[in-house]
Every structure is written in C-alpha cells, then in structure tokens.
GROMACS .gro file of C-alpha atoms in nm:
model
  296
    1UNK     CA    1  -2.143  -1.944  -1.829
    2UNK     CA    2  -1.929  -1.623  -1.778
    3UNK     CA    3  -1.883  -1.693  -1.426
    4UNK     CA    4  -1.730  -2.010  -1.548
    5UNK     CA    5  -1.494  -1.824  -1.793
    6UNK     CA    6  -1.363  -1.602  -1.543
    7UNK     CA    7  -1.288  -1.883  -1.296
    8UNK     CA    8  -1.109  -2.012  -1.633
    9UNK     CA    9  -0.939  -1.686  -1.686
   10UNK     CA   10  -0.800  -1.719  -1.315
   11UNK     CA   11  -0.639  -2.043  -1.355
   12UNK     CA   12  -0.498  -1.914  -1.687
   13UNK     CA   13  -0.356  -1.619  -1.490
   14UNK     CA   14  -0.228  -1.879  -1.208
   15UNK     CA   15  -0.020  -2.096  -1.467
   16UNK     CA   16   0.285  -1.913  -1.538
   17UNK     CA   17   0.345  -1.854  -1.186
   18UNK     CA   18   0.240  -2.204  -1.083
   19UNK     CA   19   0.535  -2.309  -1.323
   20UNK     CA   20   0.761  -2.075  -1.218
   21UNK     CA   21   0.772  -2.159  -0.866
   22UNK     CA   22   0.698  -2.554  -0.935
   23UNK     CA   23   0.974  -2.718  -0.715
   24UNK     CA   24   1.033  -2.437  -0.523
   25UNK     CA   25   0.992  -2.315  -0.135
   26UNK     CA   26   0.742  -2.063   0.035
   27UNK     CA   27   0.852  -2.004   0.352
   28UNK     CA   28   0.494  -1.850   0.550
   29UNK     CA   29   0.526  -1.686   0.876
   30UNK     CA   30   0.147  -1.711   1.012
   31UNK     CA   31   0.012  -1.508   1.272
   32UNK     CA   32  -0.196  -1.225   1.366
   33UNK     CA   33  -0.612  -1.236   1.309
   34UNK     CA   34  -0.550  -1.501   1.064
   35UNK     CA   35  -0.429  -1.726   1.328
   36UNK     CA   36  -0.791  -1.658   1.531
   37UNK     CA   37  -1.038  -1.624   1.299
   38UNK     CA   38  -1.218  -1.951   1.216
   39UNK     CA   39  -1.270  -1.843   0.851
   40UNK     CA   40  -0.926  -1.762   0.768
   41UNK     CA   41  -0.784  -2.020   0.970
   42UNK     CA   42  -0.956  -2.265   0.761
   43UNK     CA   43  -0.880  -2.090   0.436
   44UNK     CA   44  -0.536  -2.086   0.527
   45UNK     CA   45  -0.518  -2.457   0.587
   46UNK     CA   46  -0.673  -2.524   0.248
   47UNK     CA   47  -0.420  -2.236   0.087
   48UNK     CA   48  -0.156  -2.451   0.226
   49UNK     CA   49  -0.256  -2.785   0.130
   50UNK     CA   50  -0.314  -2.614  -0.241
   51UNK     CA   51   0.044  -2.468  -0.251
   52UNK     CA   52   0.176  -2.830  -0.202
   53UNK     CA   53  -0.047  -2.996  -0.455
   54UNK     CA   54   0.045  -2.823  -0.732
   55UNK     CA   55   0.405  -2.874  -0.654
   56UNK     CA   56   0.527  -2.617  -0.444
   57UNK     CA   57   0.686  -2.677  -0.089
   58UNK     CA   58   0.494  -2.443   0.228
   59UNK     CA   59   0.675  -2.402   0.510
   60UNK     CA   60   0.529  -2.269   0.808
   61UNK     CA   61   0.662  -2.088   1.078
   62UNK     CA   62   0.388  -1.946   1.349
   63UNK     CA   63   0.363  -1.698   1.637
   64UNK     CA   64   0.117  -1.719   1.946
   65UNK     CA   65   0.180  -1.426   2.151
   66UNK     CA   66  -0.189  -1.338   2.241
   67UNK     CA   67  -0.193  -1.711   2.313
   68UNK     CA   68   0.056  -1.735   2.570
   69UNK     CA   69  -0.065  -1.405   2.732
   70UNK     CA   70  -0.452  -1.581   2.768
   71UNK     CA   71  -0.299  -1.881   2.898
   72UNK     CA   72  -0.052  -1.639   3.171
   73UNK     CA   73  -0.344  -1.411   3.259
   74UNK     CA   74  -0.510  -1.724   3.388
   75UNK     CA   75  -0.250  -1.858   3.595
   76UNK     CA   76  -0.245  -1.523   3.733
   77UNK     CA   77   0.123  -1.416   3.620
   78UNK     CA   78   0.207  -1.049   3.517
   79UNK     CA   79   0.390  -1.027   3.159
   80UNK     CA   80   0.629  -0.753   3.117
   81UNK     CA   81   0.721  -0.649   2.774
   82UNK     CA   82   1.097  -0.445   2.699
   83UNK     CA   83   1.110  -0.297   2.338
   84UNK     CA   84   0.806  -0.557   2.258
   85UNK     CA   85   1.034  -0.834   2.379
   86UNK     CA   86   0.800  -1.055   2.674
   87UNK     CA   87   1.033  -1.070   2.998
   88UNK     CA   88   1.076  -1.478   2.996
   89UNK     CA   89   1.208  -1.643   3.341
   90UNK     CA   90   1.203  -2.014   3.357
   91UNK     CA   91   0.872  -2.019   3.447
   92UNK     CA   92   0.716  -1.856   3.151
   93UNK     CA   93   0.941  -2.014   2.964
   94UNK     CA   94   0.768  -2.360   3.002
   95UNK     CA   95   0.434  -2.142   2.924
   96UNK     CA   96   0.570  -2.039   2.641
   97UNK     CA   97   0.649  -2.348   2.499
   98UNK     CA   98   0.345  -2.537   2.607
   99UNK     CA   99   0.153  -2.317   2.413
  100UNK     CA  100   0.376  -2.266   2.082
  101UNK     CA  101   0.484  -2.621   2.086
  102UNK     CA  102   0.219  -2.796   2.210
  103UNK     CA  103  -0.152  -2.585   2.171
  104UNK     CA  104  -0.103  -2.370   1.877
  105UNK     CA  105   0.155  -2.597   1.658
  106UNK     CA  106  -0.103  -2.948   1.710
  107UNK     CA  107  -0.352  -2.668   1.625
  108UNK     CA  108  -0.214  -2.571   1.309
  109UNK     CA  109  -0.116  -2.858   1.187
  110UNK     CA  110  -0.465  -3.067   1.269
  111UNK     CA  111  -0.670  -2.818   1.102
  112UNK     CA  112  -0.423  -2.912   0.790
  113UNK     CA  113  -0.466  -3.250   0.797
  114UNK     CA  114  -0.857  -3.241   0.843
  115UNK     CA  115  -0.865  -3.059   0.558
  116UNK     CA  116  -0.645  -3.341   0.381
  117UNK     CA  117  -0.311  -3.199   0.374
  118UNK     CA  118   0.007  -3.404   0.523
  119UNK     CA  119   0.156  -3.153   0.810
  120UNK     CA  120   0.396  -3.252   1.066
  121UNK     CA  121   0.451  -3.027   1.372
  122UNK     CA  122   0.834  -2.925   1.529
  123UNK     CA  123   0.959  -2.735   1.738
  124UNK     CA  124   1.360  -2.575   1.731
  125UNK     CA  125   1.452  -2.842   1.945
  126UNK     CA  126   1.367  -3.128   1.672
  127UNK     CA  127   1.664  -3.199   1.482
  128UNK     CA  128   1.905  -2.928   1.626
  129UNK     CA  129   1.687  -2.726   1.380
  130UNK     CA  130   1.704  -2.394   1.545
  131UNK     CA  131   2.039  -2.341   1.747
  132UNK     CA  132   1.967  -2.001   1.968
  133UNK     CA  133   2.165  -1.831   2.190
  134UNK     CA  134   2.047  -1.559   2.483
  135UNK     CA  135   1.932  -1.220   2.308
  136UNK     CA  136   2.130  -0.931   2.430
  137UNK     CA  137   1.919  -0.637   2.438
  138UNK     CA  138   2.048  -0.287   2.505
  139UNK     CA  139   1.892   0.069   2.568
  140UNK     CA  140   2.092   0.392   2.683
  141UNK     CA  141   2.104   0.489   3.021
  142UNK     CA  142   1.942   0.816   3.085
  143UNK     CA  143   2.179   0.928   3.364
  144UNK     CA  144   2.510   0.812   3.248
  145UNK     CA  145   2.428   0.864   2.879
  146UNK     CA  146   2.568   0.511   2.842
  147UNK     CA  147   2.457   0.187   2.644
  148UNK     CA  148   2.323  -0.094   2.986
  149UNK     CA  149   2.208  -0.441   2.910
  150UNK     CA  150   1.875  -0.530   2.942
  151UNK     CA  151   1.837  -0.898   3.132
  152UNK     CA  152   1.496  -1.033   2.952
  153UNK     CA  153   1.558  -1.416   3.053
  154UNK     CA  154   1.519  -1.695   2.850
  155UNK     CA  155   1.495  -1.427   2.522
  156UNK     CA  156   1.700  -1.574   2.210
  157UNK     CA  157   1.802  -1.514   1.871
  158UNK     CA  158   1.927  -1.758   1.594
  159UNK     CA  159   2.255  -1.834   1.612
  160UNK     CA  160   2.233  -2.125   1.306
  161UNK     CA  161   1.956  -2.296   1.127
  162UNK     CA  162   2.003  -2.684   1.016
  163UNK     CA  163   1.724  -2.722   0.761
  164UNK     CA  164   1.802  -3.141   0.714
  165UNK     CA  165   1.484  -3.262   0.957
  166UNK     CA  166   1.268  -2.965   0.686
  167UNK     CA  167   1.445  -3.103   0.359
  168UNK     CA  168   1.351  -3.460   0.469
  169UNK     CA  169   1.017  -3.369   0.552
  170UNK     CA  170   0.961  -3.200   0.212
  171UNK     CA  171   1.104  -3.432   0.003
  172UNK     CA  172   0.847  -3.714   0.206
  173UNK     CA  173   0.538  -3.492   0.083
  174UNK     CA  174   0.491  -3.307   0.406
  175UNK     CA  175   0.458  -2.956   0.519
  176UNK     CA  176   0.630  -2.907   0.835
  177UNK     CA  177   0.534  -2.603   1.073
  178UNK     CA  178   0.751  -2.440   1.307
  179UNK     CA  179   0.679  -2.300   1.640
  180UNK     CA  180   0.963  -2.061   1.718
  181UNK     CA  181   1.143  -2.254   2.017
  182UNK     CA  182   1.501  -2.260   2.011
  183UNK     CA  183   1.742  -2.468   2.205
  184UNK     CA  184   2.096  -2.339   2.289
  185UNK     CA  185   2.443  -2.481   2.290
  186UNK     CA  186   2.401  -2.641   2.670
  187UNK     CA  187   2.064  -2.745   2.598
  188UNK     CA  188   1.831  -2.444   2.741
  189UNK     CA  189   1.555  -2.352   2.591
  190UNK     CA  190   1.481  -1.964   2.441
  191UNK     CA  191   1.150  -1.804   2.318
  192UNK     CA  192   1.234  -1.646   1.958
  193UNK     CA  193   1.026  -1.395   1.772
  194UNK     CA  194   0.826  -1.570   1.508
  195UNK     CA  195   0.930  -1.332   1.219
  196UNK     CA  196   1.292  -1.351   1.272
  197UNK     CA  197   1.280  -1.746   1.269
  198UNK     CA  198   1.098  -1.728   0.979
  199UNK     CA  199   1.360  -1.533   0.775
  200UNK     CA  200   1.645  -1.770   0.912
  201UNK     CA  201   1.465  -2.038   0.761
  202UNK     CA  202   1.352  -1.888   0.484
  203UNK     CA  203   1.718  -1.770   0.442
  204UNK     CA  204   1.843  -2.130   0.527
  205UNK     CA  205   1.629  -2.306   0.284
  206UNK     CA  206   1.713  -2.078  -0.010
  207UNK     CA  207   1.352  -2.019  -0.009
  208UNK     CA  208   1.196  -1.845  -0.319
  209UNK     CA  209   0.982  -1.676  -0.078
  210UNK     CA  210   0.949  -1.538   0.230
  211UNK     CA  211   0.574  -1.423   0.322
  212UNK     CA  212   0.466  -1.213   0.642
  213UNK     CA  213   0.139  -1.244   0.688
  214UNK     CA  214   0.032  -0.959   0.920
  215UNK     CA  215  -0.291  -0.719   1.040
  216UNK     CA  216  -0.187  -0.458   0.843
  217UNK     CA  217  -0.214  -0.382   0.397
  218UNK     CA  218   0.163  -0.340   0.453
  219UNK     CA  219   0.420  -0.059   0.461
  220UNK     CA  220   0.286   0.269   0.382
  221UNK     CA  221   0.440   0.603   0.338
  222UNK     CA  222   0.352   0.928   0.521
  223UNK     CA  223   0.048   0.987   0.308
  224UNK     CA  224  -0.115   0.643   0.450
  225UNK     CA  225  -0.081   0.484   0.067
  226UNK     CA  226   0.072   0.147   0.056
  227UNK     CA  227   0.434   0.138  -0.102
  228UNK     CA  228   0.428  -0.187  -0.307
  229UNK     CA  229   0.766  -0.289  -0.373
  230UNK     CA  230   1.080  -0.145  -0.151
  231UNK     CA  231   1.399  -0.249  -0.247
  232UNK     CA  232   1.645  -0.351   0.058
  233UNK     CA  233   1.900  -0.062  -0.050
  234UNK     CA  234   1.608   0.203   0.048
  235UNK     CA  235   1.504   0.005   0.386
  236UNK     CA  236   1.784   0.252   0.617
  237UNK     CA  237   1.660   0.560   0.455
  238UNK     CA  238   1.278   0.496   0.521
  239UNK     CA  239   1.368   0.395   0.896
  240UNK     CA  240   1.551   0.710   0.928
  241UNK     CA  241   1.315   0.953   0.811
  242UNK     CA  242   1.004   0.769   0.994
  243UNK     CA  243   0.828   0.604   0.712
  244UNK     CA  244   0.957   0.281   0.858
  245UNK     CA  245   0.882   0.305   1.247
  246UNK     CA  246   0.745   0.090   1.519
  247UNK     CA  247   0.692  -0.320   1.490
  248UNK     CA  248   0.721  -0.285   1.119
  249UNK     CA  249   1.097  -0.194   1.185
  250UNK     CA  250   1.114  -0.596   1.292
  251UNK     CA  251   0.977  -0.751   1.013
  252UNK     CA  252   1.167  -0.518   0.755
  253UNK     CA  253   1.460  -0.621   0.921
  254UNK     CA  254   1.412  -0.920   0.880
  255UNK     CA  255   1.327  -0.932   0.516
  256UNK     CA  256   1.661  -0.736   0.442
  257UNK     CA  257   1.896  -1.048   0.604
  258UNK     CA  258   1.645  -1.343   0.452
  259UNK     CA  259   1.703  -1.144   0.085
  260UNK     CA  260   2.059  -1.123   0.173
  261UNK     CA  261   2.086  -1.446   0.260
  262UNK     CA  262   1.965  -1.578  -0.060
  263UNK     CA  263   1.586  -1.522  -0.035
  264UNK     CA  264   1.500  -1.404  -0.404
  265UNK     CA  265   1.163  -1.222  -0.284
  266UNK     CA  266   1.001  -1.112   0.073
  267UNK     CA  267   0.664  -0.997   0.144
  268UNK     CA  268   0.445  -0.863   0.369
  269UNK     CA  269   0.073  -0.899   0.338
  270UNK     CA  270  -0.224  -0.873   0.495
  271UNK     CA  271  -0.348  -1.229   0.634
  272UNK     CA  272  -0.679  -1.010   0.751
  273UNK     CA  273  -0.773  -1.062   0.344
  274UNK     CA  274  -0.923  -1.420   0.251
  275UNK     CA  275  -0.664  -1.620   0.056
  276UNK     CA  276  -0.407  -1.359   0.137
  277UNK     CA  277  -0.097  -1.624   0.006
  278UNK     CA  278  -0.277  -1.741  -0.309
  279UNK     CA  279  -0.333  -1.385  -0.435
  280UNK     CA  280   0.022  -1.293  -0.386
  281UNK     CA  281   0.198  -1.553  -0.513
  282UNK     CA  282  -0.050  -1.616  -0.821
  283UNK     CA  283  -0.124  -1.308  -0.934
  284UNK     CA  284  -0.016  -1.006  -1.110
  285UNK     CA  285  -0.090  -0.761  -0.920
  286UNK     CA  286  -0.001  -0.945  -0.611
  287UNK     CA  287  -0.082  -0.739  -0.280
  288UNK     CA  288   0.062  -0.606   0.030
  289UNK     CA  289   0.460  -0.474   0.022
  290UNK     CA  290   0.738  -0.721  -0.134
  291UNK     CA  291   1.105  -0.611  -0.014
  292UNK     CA  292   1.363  -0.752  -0.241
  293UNK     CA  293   1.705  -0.661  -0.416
  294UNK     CA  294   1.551  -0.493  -0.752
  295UNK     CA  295   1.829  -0.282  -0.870
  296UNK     CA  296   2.227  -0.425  -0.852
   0.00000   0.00000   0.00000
C-alpha cells in the first residue's frame, strides 16, 4: 500500500506542472547514448508519447554522428573533423543524409509508433522548413597572424526556420521529428549540427522548452559540481574564465539565441538517466543545468 501512495504522491507532484505547460511546446534535441541504448531508446519513445497525451506538444530534433561515421568506415571513406565540424563533400553529403533522413529518423519515429504514439518523420527539406546556407568557418593563420576561411563543404547553418509543415503536424495530433538536413536558397543540400537546429526551432516555435539531452549531468564548475541554473547574462563570463570550454561551448550557445529568441527555459540534461525528460519537466527538483533569462 505505501508503494501505491508514493506513486500517488508523484502524480500529485506532476499536476501543477502538467497544467502549466498543457498546450504548450517541448522542443527535445535527442542524441548521444540515449539514441543507442535499447533501454533508453524505448523509454524515450514512451516519454514522448506521454508528453503528448497529457496535452503537451514534443518536438524532436535528432543527431546521428556516430551513425554516419559506422556507415563511412564501411564504405571505406576517411572523415575529417575541423573544430568538431565533419569535412562534408558531395559525397558524404548523400551519406549523411541517408543516414539522418532515412536510417535514424524511420528509426525514431517507428519505435514511437510501436509503442502507440503518432510520429511523422522530416527532414529540412520538407516544407522549406529549414532554409541553410554554407557555414563559414574561420581560424587564424599561424604565419600571417591573420583570420583564413576554412572550406568544410556542404557544412550549413540556419539561415530561417518556417515552422507551418510542424504547426500543422501538431495541431493533427502528431509529433514530428527532425533530422537536421537543410536545403539552401538554389536547392543544395547542407549537414547542420543537431543542437543548433534544435534551438532555431525551438526559437521558431516559441517553444516553452528547449531540452538537450546529452552524456554528460550538465555544466559543472571547476570543482566538478553541477551548476543548476545559469542565467544567459553569466554564459560570456564562464566561457572566458574556462568553466564553459570544449563541445559544451556549442550547446550553451545555442541555448543563449533559442532564450533570446523567445524560448522561456533551456536545458541540458543527461539522457544517460532513465526518463531523463519526465524528471525535468515534472519535477521540482528537475535535473541537469537549465540556462534561461532569470534576472531583467
């Protein structure tokens, strides 16, 4: 009987948030172990399914960088990574989207639907969603002491989100999931990183939420202890001093522009944990490292 009270005492912890976010959007950017492990690629699916049952609308945007590697590596191609970017040429670039848009999205969104959820797979390319242009990356020359550009090939960022294929598909009772293709003005195609379409969106949706689920608690200062909240006026000083380094520089940037463009709340959590969305949105502790705008 007491186990039965405390599941009780859960769902009474769950209801104020489940009202407060009723009608609203999660934006999810899934990747990492989450994306391999059978257990919590299952308990994501059902996560998902249970956001939009109780009324609120999951978006998800996914990576599937060890993917595409595996899938190189057997064709017997050679990646080469600048600043964590993967060098794209044409050729990879139909690897690339192969694997996001075809593999890993139908993956995604079967394991959704088997577990009775209504999920509908797209690419940037449906619906103009994601407009991309080439990504112009830069690094200082060593001799000359002056700024080059970096050619990485078919590389892009977002150059304008049109959210009316993910509005339509919400309103119908689907979740729609994302694999972060582009297409650009003249119709090429560009590989994107996963976490800055996911802010875009979140950012062009007016989401409530944007969530980052990662392999790591969070961010955590010098002392290895996880910093709970940051608040985006604090994100240039952290960077500076170190506390902020390496790929988490990435997806703090891009939780400063999704907040700034309207996102009331950004998180990054640990997908590693079972349930990792559930306990963050519907609890009061929550877990892992929100970045927002708390003080005006």
């Amino acid at each position: 009987m007491q186990q039965l009270i405390e599941k009780a005492n859960v769902l009474m912890e769950a209801l104020p948030y489940i009202k407060r976010f009723y009608g609203k959007t999660i934006v999810i950017k899934y990747g990492g172990n989450a994306m391999v492990e059978e257990p919590l690629k299952e308990g994501f699916a059902k996560d998902v399914i249970l956001l939009k049952l109780i009324g609120l609308n999951p978006v998800i945007v996914h990576g599937g960088g060890p993917q595409i590697g595996k899938v190189l590596a057997q064709m017997g191609r050679k990646t080469d990574f600048v600043q964590g970017m993967r060098v794209t040429d044409s050729e990879t670039m139909n690897v690339v989207e192969m694997v996001l848009g075809g593999k890993v999205n139908k993956e995604i969104v079967g394991n959704i639907n088997h577990f009775g959820g209504n999920a509908v797979g797209l690419s940037g390319k449906d619906g103009n969603l994601i407009l991309a242009r080439k990504l112009e990356m830069k690094r200082l020359n060593p001799d000359t002491l002056t700024p080059e550009i970096i050619d990485v090939g078919m590389v892009g960022e977002v150059e304008q989100v049109n959210p009316a294929v993910l509005t339509a598909l919400e309103q119908s009772n689907f979740i729609p999931v994302i694999a972060p293709v582009g297409v650009g003005r003249h119709g090429e195609t560009y590989n994107i990183n996963a976490d800055l379409v996911a802010g875009r969106v979140a950012g062009a949706l007016r989401a409530e939420k944007l969530i980052l689920l990662t392999d790591v608690e969070g961010v955590k200062d010098k002392q290895g202890r996880l910093i709970s909240t940051i608040d985006i006026a604090a994100v240039n000083g952290l960077i500076e001093d170190g506390t902020i380094s390496g790929g988490m520089i990435p997806k703090i940037s891009c939780c400063v522009d999704a907040v700034r463009e309207g996102v009331q709340k950004t998180h990054i959590i640990d997908g590693r944990m079972e349930h990792a969305c559930l306990l963050e949105i519907f609890t009061d502790k929550g877990i892992g490292t929100a970045v927002a705008r708390f003080t005006s």
